[in-house]
């Protein structure tokens, strides 16, 4: 174990925990609001471990949405993890299958963004232990905060504005990720449609925005030849 790389990962992710903590609390509270108990909150956090899709699924369950819509929404939201996996896979090429499975389980937006940035700037970094320093810290904080949120339930005052922290976490990741015309178009188009479609039932606006945003990005990349970010 490379403790230096691990500690560096923990250090680098520490500022993001200011947004992750209220995010986890909100996820725990949402579980209670959806009529589920503490075991469900723990199960979702441990098994799913995907904050955005957890919140979307819980909201839909609270609205008695069809299970197919709940699953489809969660899958679409998490499709970005496939792109993250494809992007980060070359850095993990030499690891064993067991380690790859562990690293895949704790893959998140923050773990991906910080790790890839580190790998590109420091070719000598111990990739596995830096990644785990970031990802395991996020995992542990997420588990604890969702449990605390579920225990607190509706006892958290609205005046605390915990939900405001959620978009800030994703904005902190999104802005550096816009590197060329394709990613910029995907972000703008997807974001605009998500806002316009926010009133659609069963979170369908999010599904439409994701699909159209990705399509717009792909079309832009094809039109520009994918050279803007070079």
Coordinates of C-alpha atoms in Angstrom, one line a residue:
X1 CA 0.0 0.0 0.0
X2 CA 1.3 3.4 -1.0
X3 CA 0.2 5.5 2.0
X4 CA 1.6 8.7 0.5
X5 CA -0.7 8.4 -2.6
X6 CA -3.6 7.3 -0.5
X7 CA -3.3 10.3 1.8
X8 CA -2.9 12.6 -1.2
X9 CA -6.2 11.3 -2.5
X10 CA -7.9 12.0 0.8
X11 CA -6.4 15.5 0.9
X12 CA -7.5 16.3 -2.6
X13 CA -11.1 15.2 -2.1
X14 CA -11.5 16.9 1.3
X15 CA -12.8 20.2 -0.1
X16 CA -15.6 18.4 -2.0
X17 CA -16.8 16.8 1.2
X18 CA -18.4 20.2 2.1
X19 CA -20.9 19.4 -0.6
X20 CA -21.1 15.7 -0.2
X21 CA -22.1 15.8 3.5
X22 CA -25.4 17.8 2.9
X23 CA -25.9 15.7 -0.3
X24 CA -25.8 12.5 1.8
X25 CA -28.1 14.0 4.5
X26 CA -30.6 14.9 1.8
X27 CA -30.5 11.4 0.4
X28 CA -31.1 9.9 3.8
X29 CA -34.0 12.3 4.4
X30 CA -35.5 11.5 1.0
X31 CA -35.6 7.8 1.9
X32 CA -37.7 8.6 4.9
X33 CA -39.9 10.9 2.9
X34 CA -40.5 8.2 0.4
X35 CA -41.9 6.0 3.1
X36 CA -38.9 3.7 3.4
X37 CA -36.9 3.0 6.6
X38 CA -33.4 2.9 7.8
X39 CA -32.6 -0.6 6.2
X40 CA -33.7 0.7 2.8
X41 CA -31.5 3.8 3.3
X42 CA -28.5 1.7 4.1
X43 CA -29.2 -0.7 1.3
X44 CA -29.5 2.0 -1.3
X45 CA -26.3 3.7 -0.2
X46 CA -24.3 0.5 -0.1
X47 CA -25.7 -1.3 -3.1
X48 CA -26.5 1.5 -5.5
X49 CA -24.0 4.1 -4.2
X50 CA -25.0 6.8 -6.7
X51 CA -26.5 9.9 -5.2
X52 CA -28.2 11.5 -8.2
X53 CA -30.0 8.3 -9.2
X54 CA -30.9 7.5 -5.6
X55 CA -32.6 10.9 -5.2
X56 CA -34.4 10.6 -8.5
X57 CA -35.6 7.0 -7.8
X58 CA -36.8 8.0 -4.3
X59 CA -38.7 10.9 -5.6
X60 CA -40.4 8.7 -8.2
X61 CA -41.2 6.0 -5.6
X62 CA -42.8 8.7 -3.5
X63 CA -45.0 9.6 -6.4
X64 CA -45.9 5.9 -6.9
X65 CA -44.4 5.9 -10.4
X66 CA -44.2 2.6 -12.3
X67 CA -41.2 0.6 -11.5
X68 CA -40.1 0.6 -15.1
X69 CA -39.9 4.4 -15.0
X70 CA -38.0 4.4 -11.8
X71 CA -35.4 1.9 -13.2
X72 CA -35.2 3.6 -16.5
X73 CA -34.5 7.0 -14.9
X74 CA -31.8 5.5 -12.6
X75 CA -30.2 3.8 -15.6
X76 CA -30.1 6.9 -17.8
X77 CA -28.7 9.0 -14.9
X78 CA -25.9 6.5 -14.4
X79 CA -25.0 6.0 -18.1
X80 CA -22.3 8.6 -17.6
X81 CA -20.4 6.0 -15.5
X82 CA -20.0 3.9 -18.6
X83 CA -18.1 6.8 -20.2
X84 CA -16.1 7.3 -17.0
X85 CA -15.2 3.7 -17.1
X86 CA -14.1 3.7 -20.7
X87 CA -12.0 6.8 -20.0
X88 CA -10.2 5.7 -16.9
X89 CA -9.8 2.0 -17.9
X90 CA -6.4 2.5 -19.7
X91 CA -4.9 3.7 -16.4
X92 CA -6.1 0.5 -14.6
X93 CA -5.1 -1.9 -17.4
X94 CA -2.5 -3.8 -15.4
X95 CA -4.6 -4.4 -12.3
X96 CA -6.1 -7.7 -11.5
X97 CA -9.8 -8.4 -12.2
X98 CA -10.5 -8.4 -8.4
X99 CA -9.0 -4.9 -8.0
X100 CA -10.8 -3.7 -11.1
X101 CA -14.1 -4.8 -9.6
X102 CA -13.4 -2.9 -6.4
X103 CA -12.4 0.2 -8.2
X104 CA -15.5 0.0 -10.4
X105 CA -17.8 -0.3 -7.4
X106 CA -16.5 3.0 -5.8
X107 CA -16.5 4.9 -9.1
X108 CA -18.2 8.3 -8.8
X109 CA -18.1 11.6 -10.6
X110 CA -15.7 13.1 -8.0
X111 CA -13.4 10.0 -7.9
X112 CA -13.2 10.0 -11.7
X113 CA -12.6 13.7 -12.1
X114 CA -9.9 14.0 -9.4
X115 CA -8.1 10.8 -10.4
X116 CA -7.9 11.5 -14.1
X117 CA -6.7 15.0 -13.5
X118 CA -4.0 13.6 -11.1
X119 CA -2.9 10.9 -13.6
X120 CA -2.5 13.5 -16.4
X121 CA -0.4 15.8 -14.3
X122 CA 1.6 13.2 -12.4
X123 CA 2.6 10.2 -14.4
X124 CA 4.5 8.8 -11.5
X125 CA 1.5 8.7 -9.1
X126 CA 0.4 5.3 -7.7
X127 CA -2.9 5.2 -9.5
X128 CA -4.6 2.6 -7.5
X129 CA -3.9 4.0 -4.0
X130 CA -4.6 7.6 -5.1
X131 CA -7.9 6.6 -6.6
X132 CA -8.8 4.6 -3.4
X133 CA -7.8 7.6 -1.2
X134 CA -10.4 9.7 -3.1
X135 CA -13.1 7.0 -3.6
X136 CA -13.0 5.3 -0.2
X137 CA -13.2 8.6 1.5
X138 CA -16.3 9.5 -0.5
X139 CA -17.8 6.1 0.1
X140 CA -17.4 6.3 3.8
X141 CA -18.7 9.8 4.2
X142 CA -21.7 9.0 1.9
X143 CA -22.6 5.9 4.0
X144 CA -22.4 7.8 7.3
X145 CA -24.3 10.9 6.1
X146 CA -27.2 8.9 4.5
X147 CA -27.7 7.0 7.7
X148 CA -27.6 10.2 9.8
X149 CA -30.1 11.8 7.3
X150 CA -32.4 8.8 7.6
X151 CA -32.3 8.9 11.4
X152 CA -33.0 12.7 11.4
X153 CA -35.8 12.3 8.9
X154 CA -38.0 15.3 8.7
X155 CA -36.4 16.8 11.8
X156 CA -34.0 18.8 9.6
X157 CA -35.3 22.4 9.2
X158 CA -35.9 23.6 5.6
X159 CA -34.1 26.7 6.5
X160 CA -30.8 24.8 6.5
X161 CA -31.0 24.7 2.7
X162 CA -29.2 21.3 2.4
X163 CA -30.6 20.7 -1.0
X164 CA -28.8 23.7 -2.3
X165 CA -25.5 21.9 -1.9
X166 CA -26.4 19.2 -4.4
X167 CA -26.2 21.3 -7.6
X168 CA -23.0 23.0 -6.3
X169 CA -21.3 19.6 -6.1
X170 CA -22.1 18.7 -9.7
X171 CA -21.3 22.2 -11.0
X172 CA -17.8 21.9 -9.4
X173 CA -17.3 18.8 -11.5
X174 CA -19.1 19.9 -14.6
X175 CA -17.3 23.2 -15.3
X176 CA -13.7 21.7 -15.5
X177 CA -15.1 18.9 -17.6
X178 CA -16.2 21.2 -20.4
X179 CA -13.0 21.0 -22.5
X180 CA -14.3 21.5 -26.1
X181 CA -17.3 22.4 -28.3
X182 CA -18.9 18.9 -27.9
X183 CA -18.9 18.9 -24.1
X184 CA -20.0 22.5 -24.1
X185 CA -22.9 21.9 -26.4
X186 CA -23.9 18.8 -24.5
X187 CA -23.9 20.7 -21.2
X188 CA -25.8 23.7 -22.5
X189 CA -28.4 21.7 -24.4
X190 CA -28.9 19.1 -21.7
X191 CA -29.1 21.8 -19.0
X192 CA -31.6 24.0 -20.9
X193 CA -33.9 21.1 -21.7
X194 CA -33.8 19.9 -18.1
X195 CA -34.9 23.3 -16.9
X196 CA -37.7 23.6 -19.5
X197 CA -38.8 20.0 -18.8
X198 CA -38.6 20.3 -15.0
X199 CA -42.4 20.3 -14.7
X200 CA -42.9 17.1 -16.6
X201 CA -44.3 14.2 -14.5
X202 CA -42.2 11.3 -13.2
X203 CA -38.9 13.2 -13.9
X204 CA -39.3 12.6 -17.6
X205 CA -37.7 15.9 -18.3
X206 CA -34.4 14.6 -17.0
X207 CA -34.6 11.5 -19.2
X208 CA -35.3 13.7 -22.3
X209 CA -32.6 16.2 -21.4
X210 CA -30.0 13.5 -20.9
X211 CA -30.7 11.9 -24.3
X212 CA -30.9 15.1 -26.2
X213 CA -27.8 16.5 -24.5
X214 CA -25.7 13.4 -25.3
X215 CA -27.0 13.4 -28.9
X216 CA -26.1 17.1 -29.3
X217 CA -22.6 16.5 -28.0
X218 CA -22.0 13.5 -30.3
X219 CA -23.3 15.4 -33.3
X220 CA -21.1 18.4 -32.5
X221 CA -18.1 16.1 -32.1
X222 CA -18.8 14.5 -35.5
X223 CA -19.2 17.9 -37.1
X224 CA -15.9 19.3 -35.7
X225 CA -14.0 16.1 -36.1
X226 CA -13.3 15.9 -32.4
X227 CA -10.3 18.2 -32.6
X228 CA -11.4 21.1 -30.4
X229 CA -9.9 19.6 -27.3
X230 CA -6.6 18.7 -28.8

